[in-house]
PDB file of C-alpha atoms in Angstrom:
ATOM      1  CA  MET A   1     -44.914 105.880 162.265  1.00 96.00           C
ATOM      2  CA  LYS A   2     -43.809 103.199 160.635  1.00 97.00           C
ATOM      3  CA  CYS A   3     -42.117 104.647 156.877  1.00 98.00           C
ATOM      4  CA  PHE A   4     -42.033 101.978 153.524  1.00 99.00           C
ATOM      5  CA  GLY A   5     -41.278 103.170 149.978  1.00 98.00           C
ATOM      6  CA  LEU A   6     -41.436 101.905 146.812  1.00 98.00           C
ATOM      7  CA  ILE A   7     -37.699 102.923 144.372  1.00 98.00           C
ATOM      8  CA  GLY A   8     -37.895 103.431 141.155  1.00 97.00           C
ATOM      9  CA  ASN A   9     -37.687 105.001 137.826  1.00 96.00           C
ATOM     10  CA  PRO A  10     -40.251 105.949 136.383  1.00 92.00           C
ATOM     11  CA  LEU A  11     -43.247 106.253 139.135  1.00 93.00           C
ATOM     12  CA  GLY A  12     -46.043 108.573 138.194  1.00 84.00           C
ATOM     13  CA  HIS A  13     -47.693 104.700 137.091  1.00 82.00           C
ATOM     14  CA  SER A  14     -47.398 103.261 140.274  1.00 92.00           C
ATOM     15  CA  PHE A  15     -50.426 102.286 143.095  1.00 96.00           C
ATOM     16  CA  SER A  16     -48.430 100.624 145.001  1.00 97.00           C
ATOM     17  CA  PRO A  17     -49.573 103.626 148.190  1.00 98.00           C
ATOM     18  CA  LEU A  18     -52.567 102.934 148.301  1.00 97.00           C
ATOM     19  CA  ILE A  19     -52.976  99.476 147.633  1.00 98.00           C
ATOM     20  CA  HIS A  20     -50.720  99.698 150.819  1.00 98.00           C
ATOM     21  CA  LYS A  21     -52.516 101.176 152.871  1.00 97.00           C
ATOM     22  CA  HIS A  22     -55.474  99.440 151.755  1.00 97.00           C
ATOM     23  CA  LEU A  23     -53.321  96.908 153.446  1.00 98.00           C
ATOM     24  CA  PHE A  24     -51.953  98.925 157.010  1.00 98.00           C
ATOM     25  CA  GLY A  25     -55.447  99.665 157.179  1.00 96.00           C
ATOM     26  CA  ILE A  26     -56.812  96.516 157.618  1.00 95.00           C
ATOM     27  CA  LYS A  27     -54.040  95.392 160.210  1.00 95.00           C
ATOM     28  CA  ASN A  28     -53.919  98.932 161.447  1.00 96.00           C
ATOM     29  CA  ILE A  29     -50.650  99.331 160.935  1.00 97.00           C
ATOM     30  CA  ASP A  30     -49.433 102.813 161.388  1.00 98.00           C
ATOM     31  CA  ALA A  31     -47.586 103.229 158.694  1.00 98.00           C
ATOM     32  CA  SER A  32     -47.208 105.739 155.649  1.00 98.00           C
ATOM     33  CA  TYR A  33     -45.334 104.905 151.558  1.00 99.00           C
ATOM     34  CA  LYS A  34     -44.564 107.298 149.726  1.00 98.00           C
ATOM     35  CA  LEU A  35     -42.712 106.687 145.843  1.00 98.00           C
ATOM     36  CA  LEU A  36     -38.998 107.483 145.399  1.00 98.00           C
ATOM     37  CA  GLU A  37     -38.096 107.918 142.367  1.00 98.00           C
ATOM     38  CA  THR A  38     -34.520 107.128 142.253  1.00 98.00           C
ATOM     39  CA  THR A  39     -31.495 108.402 139.243  1.00 98.00           C
ATOM     40  CA  PRO A  40     -29.139 104.566 140.226  1.00 97.00           C
ATOM     41  CA  GLU A  41     -26.206 107.170 141.411  1.00 97.00           C
ATOM     42  CA  ASN A  42     -28.422 107.713 144.476  1.00 97.00           C
ATOM     43  CA  LEU A  43     -28.910 104.052 144.562  1.00 97.00           C
ATOM     44  CA  LYS A  44     -26.934 103.712 147.510  1.00 96.00           C
ATOM     45  CA  LYS A  45     -27.989 106.916 149.142  1.00 97.00           C
ATOM     46  CA  ARG A  46     -31.652 105.305 149.897  1.00 97.00           C
ATOM     47  CA  ILE A  47     -29.643 101.634 151.002  1.00 97.00           C
ATOM     48  CA  ASP A  48     -28.285 104.563 154.036  1.00 97.00           C
ATOM     49  CA  GLU A  49     -31.327 105.723 154.886  1.00 97.00           C
ATOM     50  CA  LEU A  50     -32.509 102.524 155.709  1.00 97.00           C
ATOM     51  CA  LYS A  51     -29.498 101.615 157.305  1.00 97.00           C
ATOM     52  CA  SER A  52     -30.119 105.583 159.769  1.00 97.00           C
ATOM     53  CA  GLY A  53     -34.059 103.970 160.093  1.00 97.00           C
ATOM     54  CA  GLU A  54     -35.107 106.691 157.619  1.00 98.00           C
ATOM     55  CA  TYR A  55     -36.735 104.185 156.324  1.00 98.00           C
ATOM     56  CA  ASP A  56     -38.520 100.723 157.784  1.00 98.00           C
ATOM     57  CA  GLY A  57     -38.421  98.713 154.344  1.00 98.00           C
ATOM     58  CA  PHE A  58     -38.500  99.428 150.511  1.00 99.00           C
ATOM     59  CA  ASN A  59     -40.115  97.721 147.872  1.00 98.00           C
ATOM     60  CA  VAL A  60     -37.056  98.082 144.167  1.00 98.00           C
ATOM     61  CA  THR A  61     -39.213  98.371 140.878  1.00 95.00           C
ATOM     62  CA  ILE A  62     -37.808  98.277 137.477  1.00 92.00           C
ATOM     63  CA  PRO A  63     -34.973  99.256 136.726  1.00 95.00           C
ATOM     64  CA  TYR A  64     -33.424  98.319 139.918  1.00 97.00           C
ATOM     65  CA  LYS A  65     -34.447  94.755 140.679  1.00 96.00           C
ATOM     66  CA  ILE A  66     -31.397  92.903 139.797  1.00 96.00           C
ATOM     67  CA  GLU A  67     -29.269  96.230 140.414  1.00 97.00           C
ATOM     68  CA  ILE A  68     -29.794  96.183 143.769  1.00 98.00           C
ATOM     69  CA  MET A  69     -28.568  93.588 144.832  1.00 98.00           C
ATOM     70  CA  LYS A  70     -25.257  94.417 144.675  1.00 97.00           C
ATOM     71  CA  TYR A  71     -25.439  96.582 148.185  1.00 97.00           C
ATOM     72  CA  LEU A  72     -27.367  94.342 149.584  1.00 98.00           C
ATOM     73  CA  ASP A  73     -25.485  92.097 152.510  1.00 98.00           C
ATOM     74  CA  GLU A  74     -27.705  89.660 152.214  1.00 98.00           C
ATOM     75  CA  ILE A  75     -30.854  87.868 149.537  1.00 99.00           C
ATOM     76  CA  SER A  76     -32.925  84.940 150.847  1.00 98.00           C
ATOM     77  CA  PRO A  77     -32.198  81.984 148.698  1.00 98.00           C
ATOM     78  CA  GLU A  78     -35.581  82.462 146.788  1.00 96.00           C
ATOM     79  CA  ALA A  79     -34.150  86.117 145.869  1.00 98.00           C
ATOM     80  CA  LEU A  80     -30.824  84.120 145.226  1.00 98.00           C
ATOM     81  CA  ALA A  81     -32.248  81.549 143.001  1.00 97.00           C
ATOM     82  CA  ILE A  82     -34.335  84.126 140.692  1.00 97.00           C
ATOM     83  CA  GLY A  83     -31.568  86.039 141.030  1.00 97.00           C
ATOM     84  CA  SER A  84     -33.440  89.478 141.387  1.00 97.00           C
ATOM     85  CA  VAL A  85     -35.041  91.439 144.431  1.00 98.00           C
ATOM     86  CA  ASN A  86     -38.320  93.772 145.253  1.00 98.00           C
ATOM     87  CA  THR A  87     -38.534  93.688 148.856  1.00 99.00           C
ATOM     88  CA  ILE A  88     -35.937  94.758 151.257  1.00 99.00           C
ATOM     89  CA  CYS A  89     -35.698  95.495 155.065  1.00 98.00           C
ATOM     90  CA  MET A  90     -32.684  95.327 157.867  1.00 97.00           C
ATOM     91  CA  LYS A  91     -32.826  91.525 159.901  1.00 96.00           C
ATOM     92  CA  ASN A  92     -30.094  91.324 162.420  1.00 95.00           C
ATOM     93  CA  GLY A  93     -28.431  94.659 161.449  1.00 96.00           C
ATOM     94  CA  LYS A  94     -27.987  93.921 158.107  1.00 98.00           C
ATOM     95  CA  VAL A  95     -29.745  95.002 155.069  1.00 98.00           C
ATOM     96  CA  VAL A  96     -31.504  92.236 153.517  1.00 99.00           C
ATOM     97  CA  GLY A  97     -33.569  91.563 149.493  1.00 99.00           C
ATOM     98  CA  TYR A  98     -35.828  89.456 149.115  1.00 99.00           C
ATOM     99  CA  ASN A  99     -38.640  87.978 146.477  1.00 98.00           C
ATOM    100  CA  THR A 100     -41.878  89.056 146.230  1.00 98.00           C
ATOM    101  CA  ASP A 101     -42.666  88.947 142.486  1.00 98.00           C
ATOM    102  CA  TYR A 102     -42.835  84.956 142.874  1.00 98.00           C
ATOM    103  CA  PHE A 103     -45.438  84.784 144.927  1.00 97.00           C
ATOM    104  CA  GLY A 104     -47.738  87.470 143.414  1.00 98.00           C
ATOM    105  CA  PHE A 105     -47.818  85.986 140.633  1.00 99.00           C
ATOM    106  CA  LYS A 106     -47.595  82.447 141.282  1.00 98.00           C
ATOM    107  CA  ARG A 107     -51.222  83.594 143.602  1.00 98.00           C
ATOM    108  CA  GLU A 108     -52.353  85.696 140.591  1.00 98.00           C
ATOM    109  CA  LEU A 109     -52.552  82.707 138.787  1.00 99.00           C
ATOM    110  CA  GLU A 110     -54.517  80.084 141.160  1.00 98.00           C
ATOM    111  CA  TYR A 111     -56.500  83.439 141.582  1.00 98.00           C
ATOM    112  CA  TYR A 112     -57.750  83.416 138.231  1.00 98.00           C
ATOM    113  CA  ASN A 113     -57.137  79.224 138.436  1.00 98.00           C
ATOM    114  CA  ILE A 114     -54.749  79.896 134.945  1.00 98.00           C
ATOM    115  CA  LYS A 115     -53.579  76.067 134.788  1.00 98.00           C
ATOM    116  CA  VAL A 116     -50.411  75.763 133.176  1.00 99.00           C
ATOM    117  CA  GLU A 117     -48.759  72.550 133.388  1.00 99.00           C
ATOM    118  CA  LYS A 118     -47.260  71.643 130.428  1.00 99.00           C
ATOM    119  CA  GLN A 119     -48.400  74.114 128.894  1.00 99.00           C
ATOM    120  CA  ASN A 120     -46.099  75.959 126.095  1.00 99.00           C
ATOM    121  CA  ALA A 121     -45.846  79.549 127.882  1.00 99.00           C
ATOM    122  CA  TYR A 122     -43.611  82.961 126.251  1.00 99.00           C
ATOM    123  CA  VAL A 123     -42.578  85.495 128.980  1.00 99.00           C
ATOM    124  CA  LEU A 124     -42.220  88.517 126.940  1.00 99.00           C
ATOM    125  CA  GLY A 125     -38.672  90.484 128.649  1.00 98.00           C
ATOM    126  CA  THR A 126     -35.630  89.526 130.767  1.00 97.00           C
ATOM    127  CA  GLY A 127     -35.447  91.829 133.498  1.00 95.00           C
ATOM    128  CA  GLY A 128     -36.090  91.484 136.802  1.00 96.00           C
ATOM    129  CA  ALA A 129     -40.699  90.374 136.913  1.00 96.00           C
ATOM    130  CA  SER A 130     -38.862  88.116 134.305  1.00 98.00           C
ATOM    131  CA  LYS A 131     -36.681  86.094 136.163  1.00 97.00           C
ATOM    132  CA  ALA A 132     -39.332  85.838 138.972  1.00 97.00           C
ATOM    133  CA  ILE A 133     -42.455  84.711 136.474  1.00 98.00           C
ATOM    134  CA  THR A 134     -40.225  81.903 134.383  1.00 98.00           C
ATOM    135  CA  LYS A 135     -39.077  80.538 138.204  1.00 98.00           C
ATOM    136  CA  ALA A 136     -42.593  80.199 139.078  1.00 98.00           C
ATOM    137  CA  LEU A 137     -43.607  79.292 136.191  1.00 99.00           C
ATOM    138  CA  GLU A 138     -41.208  76.106 135.895  1.00 98.00           C
ATOM    139  CA  ASN A 139     -41.830  74.866 139.533  1.00 98.00           C
ATOM    140  CA  MET A 140     -45.214  74.970 138.689  1.00 98.00           C
ATOM    141  CA  ASN A 141     -44.492  72.485 135.735  1.00 99.00           C
ATOM    142  CA  ALA A 142     -44.947  74.663 132.561  1.00 99.00           C
ATOM    143  CA  ASN A 143     -43.142  75.019 129.207  1.00 99.00           C
ATOM    144  CA  VAL A 144     -41.109  77.860 130.093  1.00 99.00           C
ATOM    145  CA  THR A 145     -39.254  80.035 126.964  1.00 99.00           C
ATOM    146  CA  LEU A 146     -38.023  83.316 127.003  1.00 99.00           C
ATOM    147  CA  VAL A 147     -38.497  85.984 124.160  1.00 99.00           C
ATOM    148  CA  SER A 148     -36.407  89.098 124.177  1.00 98.00           C
ATOM    149  CA  ARG A 149     -35.208  91.953 121.225  1.00 96.00           C
ATOM    150  CA  HIS A 150     -32.274  90.072 121.659  1.00 95.00           C
ATOM    151  CA  PRO A 151     -32.455  86.933 120.621  1.00 96.00           C
ATOM    152  CA  LYS A 152     -29.839  84.051 121.481  1.00 93.00           C
ATOM    153  CA  ASN A 153     -28.891  81.157 123.572  1.00 92.00           C
ATOM    154  CA  ASN A 154     -32.845  80.020 124.511  1.00 93.00           C
ATOM    155  CA  ILE A 155     -34.150  83.239 124.085  1.00 98.00           C
ATOM    156  CA  ILE A 156     -36.112  83.346 121.194  1.00 98.00           C
ATOM    157  CA  GLY A 157     -37.353  86.532 118.723  1.00 98.00           C
ATOM    158  CA  TYR A 158     -40.990  87.918 119.120  1.00 98.00           C
ATOM    159  CA  GLU A 159     -41.021  87.492 115.197  1.00 96.00           C
ATOM    160  CA  ASP A 160     -40.371  83.882 116.299  1.00 98.00           C
ATOM    161  CA  LEU A 161     -43.273  83.764 117.347  1.00 98.00           C
ATOM    162  CA  LYS A 162     -45.496  83.838 114.474  1.00 97.00           C
ATOM    163  CA  SER A 163     -44.646  79.345 114.287  1.00 97.00           C
ATOM    164  CA  LYS A 164     -45.007  78.876 117.945  1.00 98.00           C
ATOM    165  CA  LYS A 165     -48.018  76.532 119.898  1.00 98.00           C
ATOM    166  CA  ILE A 166     -48.812  79.507 122.684  1.00 99.00           C
ATOM    167  CA  ASP A 167     -50.673  78.799 125.127  1.00 99.00           C
ATOM    168  CA  LEU A 168     -50.049  81.670 127.616  1.00 99.00           C
ATOM    169  CA  ILE A 169     -47.783  84.406 126.915  1.00 99.00           C
ATOM    170  CA  VAL A 170     -46.656  86.538 130.026  1.00 99.00           C
ATOM    171  CA  ASN A 171     -46.225  90.022 129.312  1.00 99.00           C
ATOM    172  CA  THR A 172     -42.878  91.606 131.497  1.00 98.00           C
ATOM    173  CA  THR A 173     -41.993  94.328 129.973  1.00 97.00           C
ATOM    174  CA  PRO A 174     -43.418  98.533 130.619  1.00 95.00           C
ATOM    175  CA  VAL A 175     -44.194  98.233 126.451  1.00 98.00           C
ATOM    176  CA  GLY A 176     -48.523  99.404 127.143  1.00 97.00           C
ATOM    177  CA  MET A 177     -47.648 100.761 130.431  1.00 94.00           C
ATOM    178  CA  TYR A 178     -48.883 104.576 130.941  1.00 91.00           C
ATOM    179  CA  PRO A 179     -48.665 107.112 129.380  1.00 90.00           C
ATOM    180  CA  HIS A 180     -47.895 104.938 125.856  1.00 94.00           C
ATOM    181  CA  MET A 181     -50.292 103.055 125.985  1.00 96.00           C
ATOM    182  CA  ASP A 182     -50.882 102.482 122.248  1.00 98.00           C
ATOM    183  CA  ASP A 183     -48.036 100.658 121.829  1.00 98.00           C
ATOM    184  CA  SER A 184     -48.439  96.343 122.414  1.00 99.00           C
ATOM    185  CA  PRO A 185     -45.026  93.767 122.317  1.00 99.00           C
ATOM    186  CA  LEU A 186     -47.004  92.372 120.089  1.00 98.00           C
ATOM    187  CA  ASP A 187     -48.951  92.472 116.875  1.00 98.00           C
ATOM    188  CA  GLU A 188     -53.008  90.203 117.219  1.00 98.00           C
ATOM    189  CA  GLU A 189     -52.133  88.448 114.258  1.00 98.00           C
ATOM    190  CA  ILE A 190     -49.512  86.423 116.895  1.00 98.00           C
ATOM    191  CA  ALA A 191     -51.700  88.124 120.732  1.00 99.00           C
ATOM    192  CA  SER A 192     -55.254  86.332 119.690  1.00 98.00           C
ATOM    193  CA  LYS A 193     -53.433  82.669 119.380  1.00 97.00           C
ATOM    194  CA  ALA A 194     -53.290  82.584 123.146  1.00 98.00           C
ATOM    195  CA  LYS A 195     -55.234  80.476 124.856  1.00 98.00           C
ATOM    196  CA  CYS A 196     -54.386  83.790 127.821  1.00 99.00           C
ATOM    197  CA  ILE A 197     -52.253  86.774 128.476  1.00 99.00           C
ATOM    198  CA  VAL A 198     -51.138  88.314 131.582  1.00 99.00           C
ATOM    199  CA  ASP A 199     -50.066  91.066 131.363  1.00 99.00           C
ATOM    200  CA  ILE A 200     -47.475  93.048 134.306  1.00 98.00           C
ATOM    201  CA  ILE A 201     -48.808  95.753 133.581  1.00 96.00           C
ATOM    202  CA  PHE A 202     -51.832  97.238 135.702  1.00 95.00           C
ATOM    203  CA  ASN A 203     -52.194 100.841 134.192  1.00 94.00           C
ATOM    204  CA  PRO A 204     -54.131 100.659 132.406  1.00 95.00           C
ATOM    205  CA  SER A 205     -55.734  98.307 133.467  1.00 96.00           C
ATOM    206  CA  LYS A 206     -56.835  97.121 129.780  1.00 98.00           C
ATOM    207  CA  THR A 207     -53.389  96.675 128.007  1.00 98.00           C
ATOM    208  CA  LYS A 208     -53.387  96.898 123.510  1.00 99.00           C
ATOM    209  CA  LEU A 209     -51.311  93.318 124.964  1.00 99.00           C
ATOM    210  CA  MET A 210     -54.327  92.655 126.815  1.00 99.00           C
ATOM    211  CA  SER A 211     -57.235  94.179 123.888  1.00 99.00           C
ATOM    212  CA  TYR A 212     -56.140  91.356 120.737  1.00 99.00           C
ATOM    213  CA  ASN A 213     -57.592  88.226 123.521  1.00 99.00           C
ATOM    214  CA  LYS A 214     -60.294  87.716 125.375  1.00 98.00           C
ATOM    215  CA  ASN A 215     -58.726  85.713 128.318  1.00 99.00           C
ATOM    216  CA  SER A 216     -56.378  88.607 129.139  1.00 99.00           C
ATOM    217  CA  TYR A 217     -55.920  89.762 132.745  1.00 99.00           C
ATOM    218  CA  ASN A 218     -53.609  92.289 133.999  1.00 98.00           C
ATOM    219  CA  GLY A 219     -51.093  92.903 136.501  1.00 98.00           C
ATOM    220  CA  LEU A 220     -53.315  94.807 139.239  1.00 98.00           C
ATOM    221  CA  LEU A 221     -53.588  91.439 142.157  1.00 98.00           C
ATOM    222  CA  MET A 222     -49.794  90.142 141.193  1.00 98.00           C
ATOM    223  CA  LEU A 223     -49.078  93.472 142.390  1.00 98.00           C
ATOM    224  CA  ILE A 224     -51.780  93.208 145.411  1.00 98.00           C
ATOM    225  CA  PHE A 225     -50.251  89.514 146.696  1.00 98.00           C
ATOM    226  CA  GLN A 226     -46.503  90.365 146.350  1.00 98.00           C
ATOM    227  CA  ALA A 227     -47.076  93.995 148.424  1.00 98.00           C
ATOM    228  CA  ALA A 228     -48.979  91.654 151.127  1.00 98.00           C
ATOM    229  CA  GLU A 229     -45.694  88.934 150.977  1.00 98.00           C
ATOM    230  CA  ALA A 230     -43.341  92.364 151.624  1.00 99.00           C
ATOM    231  CA  GLU A 231     -45.098  93.538 153.984  1.00 98.00           C
ATOM    232  CA  ASP A 232     -44.698  90.159 156.240  1.00 98.00           C
ATOM    233  CA  ILE A 233     -41.103  90.251 156.195  1.00 98.00           C
ATOM    234  CA  TRP A 234     -40.837  93.750 156.671  1.00 98.00           C
ATOM    235  CA  LEU A 235     -42.691  93.621 160.356  1.00 97.00           C
ATOM    236  CA  ASP A 236     -41.529  90.487 160.788  1.00 96.00           C
ATOM    237  CA  LYS A 237     -45.638  88.363 160.220  1.00 96.00           C
ATOM    238  CA  VAL A 238     -47.834  87.029 159.192  1.00 95.00           C
ATOM    239  CA  TYR A 239     -50.793  88.217 159.303  1.00 95.00           C
ATOM    240  CA  ASP A 240     -54.737  86.773 158.403  1.00 93.00           C
ATOM    241  CA  ILE A 241     -55.976  88.785 155.225  1.00 93.00           C
ATOM    242  CA  ASP A 242     -59.105  89.224 153.949  1.00 95.00           C
ATOM    243  CA  TYR A 243     -58.156  89.678 149.399  1.00 96.00           C
ATOM    244  CA  ASN A 244     -60.935  89.541 148.308  1.00 96.00           C
ATOM    245  CA  LYS A 245     -62.221  92.907 150.299  1.00 95.00           C
ATOM    246  CA  ILE A 246     -58.807  94.065 149.290  1.00 96.00           C
ATOM    247  CA  ILE A 247     -59.120  93.799 146.038  1.00 97.00           C
ATOM    248  CA  GLU A 248     -62.924  95.042 146.076  1.00 97.00           C
ATOM    249  CA  ASP A 249     -61.135  97.987 147.827  1.00 96.00           C
ATOM    250  CA  VAL A 250     -58.665  99.196 145.486  1.00 97.00           C
ATOM    251  CA  ARG A 251     -60.168  98.396 142.736  1.00 96.00           C
ATOM    252  CA  GLY A 252     -63.274 100.876 143.591  1.00 96.00           C
ATOM    253  CA  ASP A 253     -60.442 103.110 144.491  1.00 95.00           C
ATOM    254  CA  ILE A 254     -59.322 102.977 141.033  1.00 93.00           C
ATOM    255  CA  GLY A 255     -62.451 102.812 138.678  1.00 88.00           C
ATOM    256  CA  GLU A 256     -61.237  99.211 137.335  1.00 85.00           C
TER     257      GLU A 256
END
């Protein structure tokens, strides 16, 4: 049996084991997937577990998508260009990092037919997921601006959004994630004027931010699409799977 896991902290909110269970099942792969809450001082230990064969691959989530990079032997050109890693495994005796968030986010936009070309997109947050999403939006010819609590150079502050024409807001921060469902990175005045909101949080399925705008989507599909891409990397094989069935099954299991 192959063994995979998710490195991050905290992880109590994660649907990743459920998603990978469905993906492994549809491919007839005998594998397990574990949540591995990890402290910063134990990151290297996780890499050692990969090298020893205890695990066959990892996903990486908040807050380690950038931090993990210094422990890797190689980083794929795509992940290097993005500046963050969310998938790692052994390739030819080396620990290699990849980024499947880019693929996952792009596929979610395509699935929901969200057009971003020449649209004014504002990305909340500047962490690992933000880097992948910003790169995806730029490559789809959106006009991208980063928004942070610590504005500098080309990064604006949240208050600056009041004067902006907003087509798309993408929340990449954990604000509003379970168990802090009453929190939102934006107030209703700003959120309601966007044409569309994508909140990459998936638990809860409807965040407070999403409740401020009728045309809003959570991050569940991004998670599913990036998970499938990660498995293709781990297993060194591209699988042709029925995404609609996976999405339906996962939504059924979580009651969405």
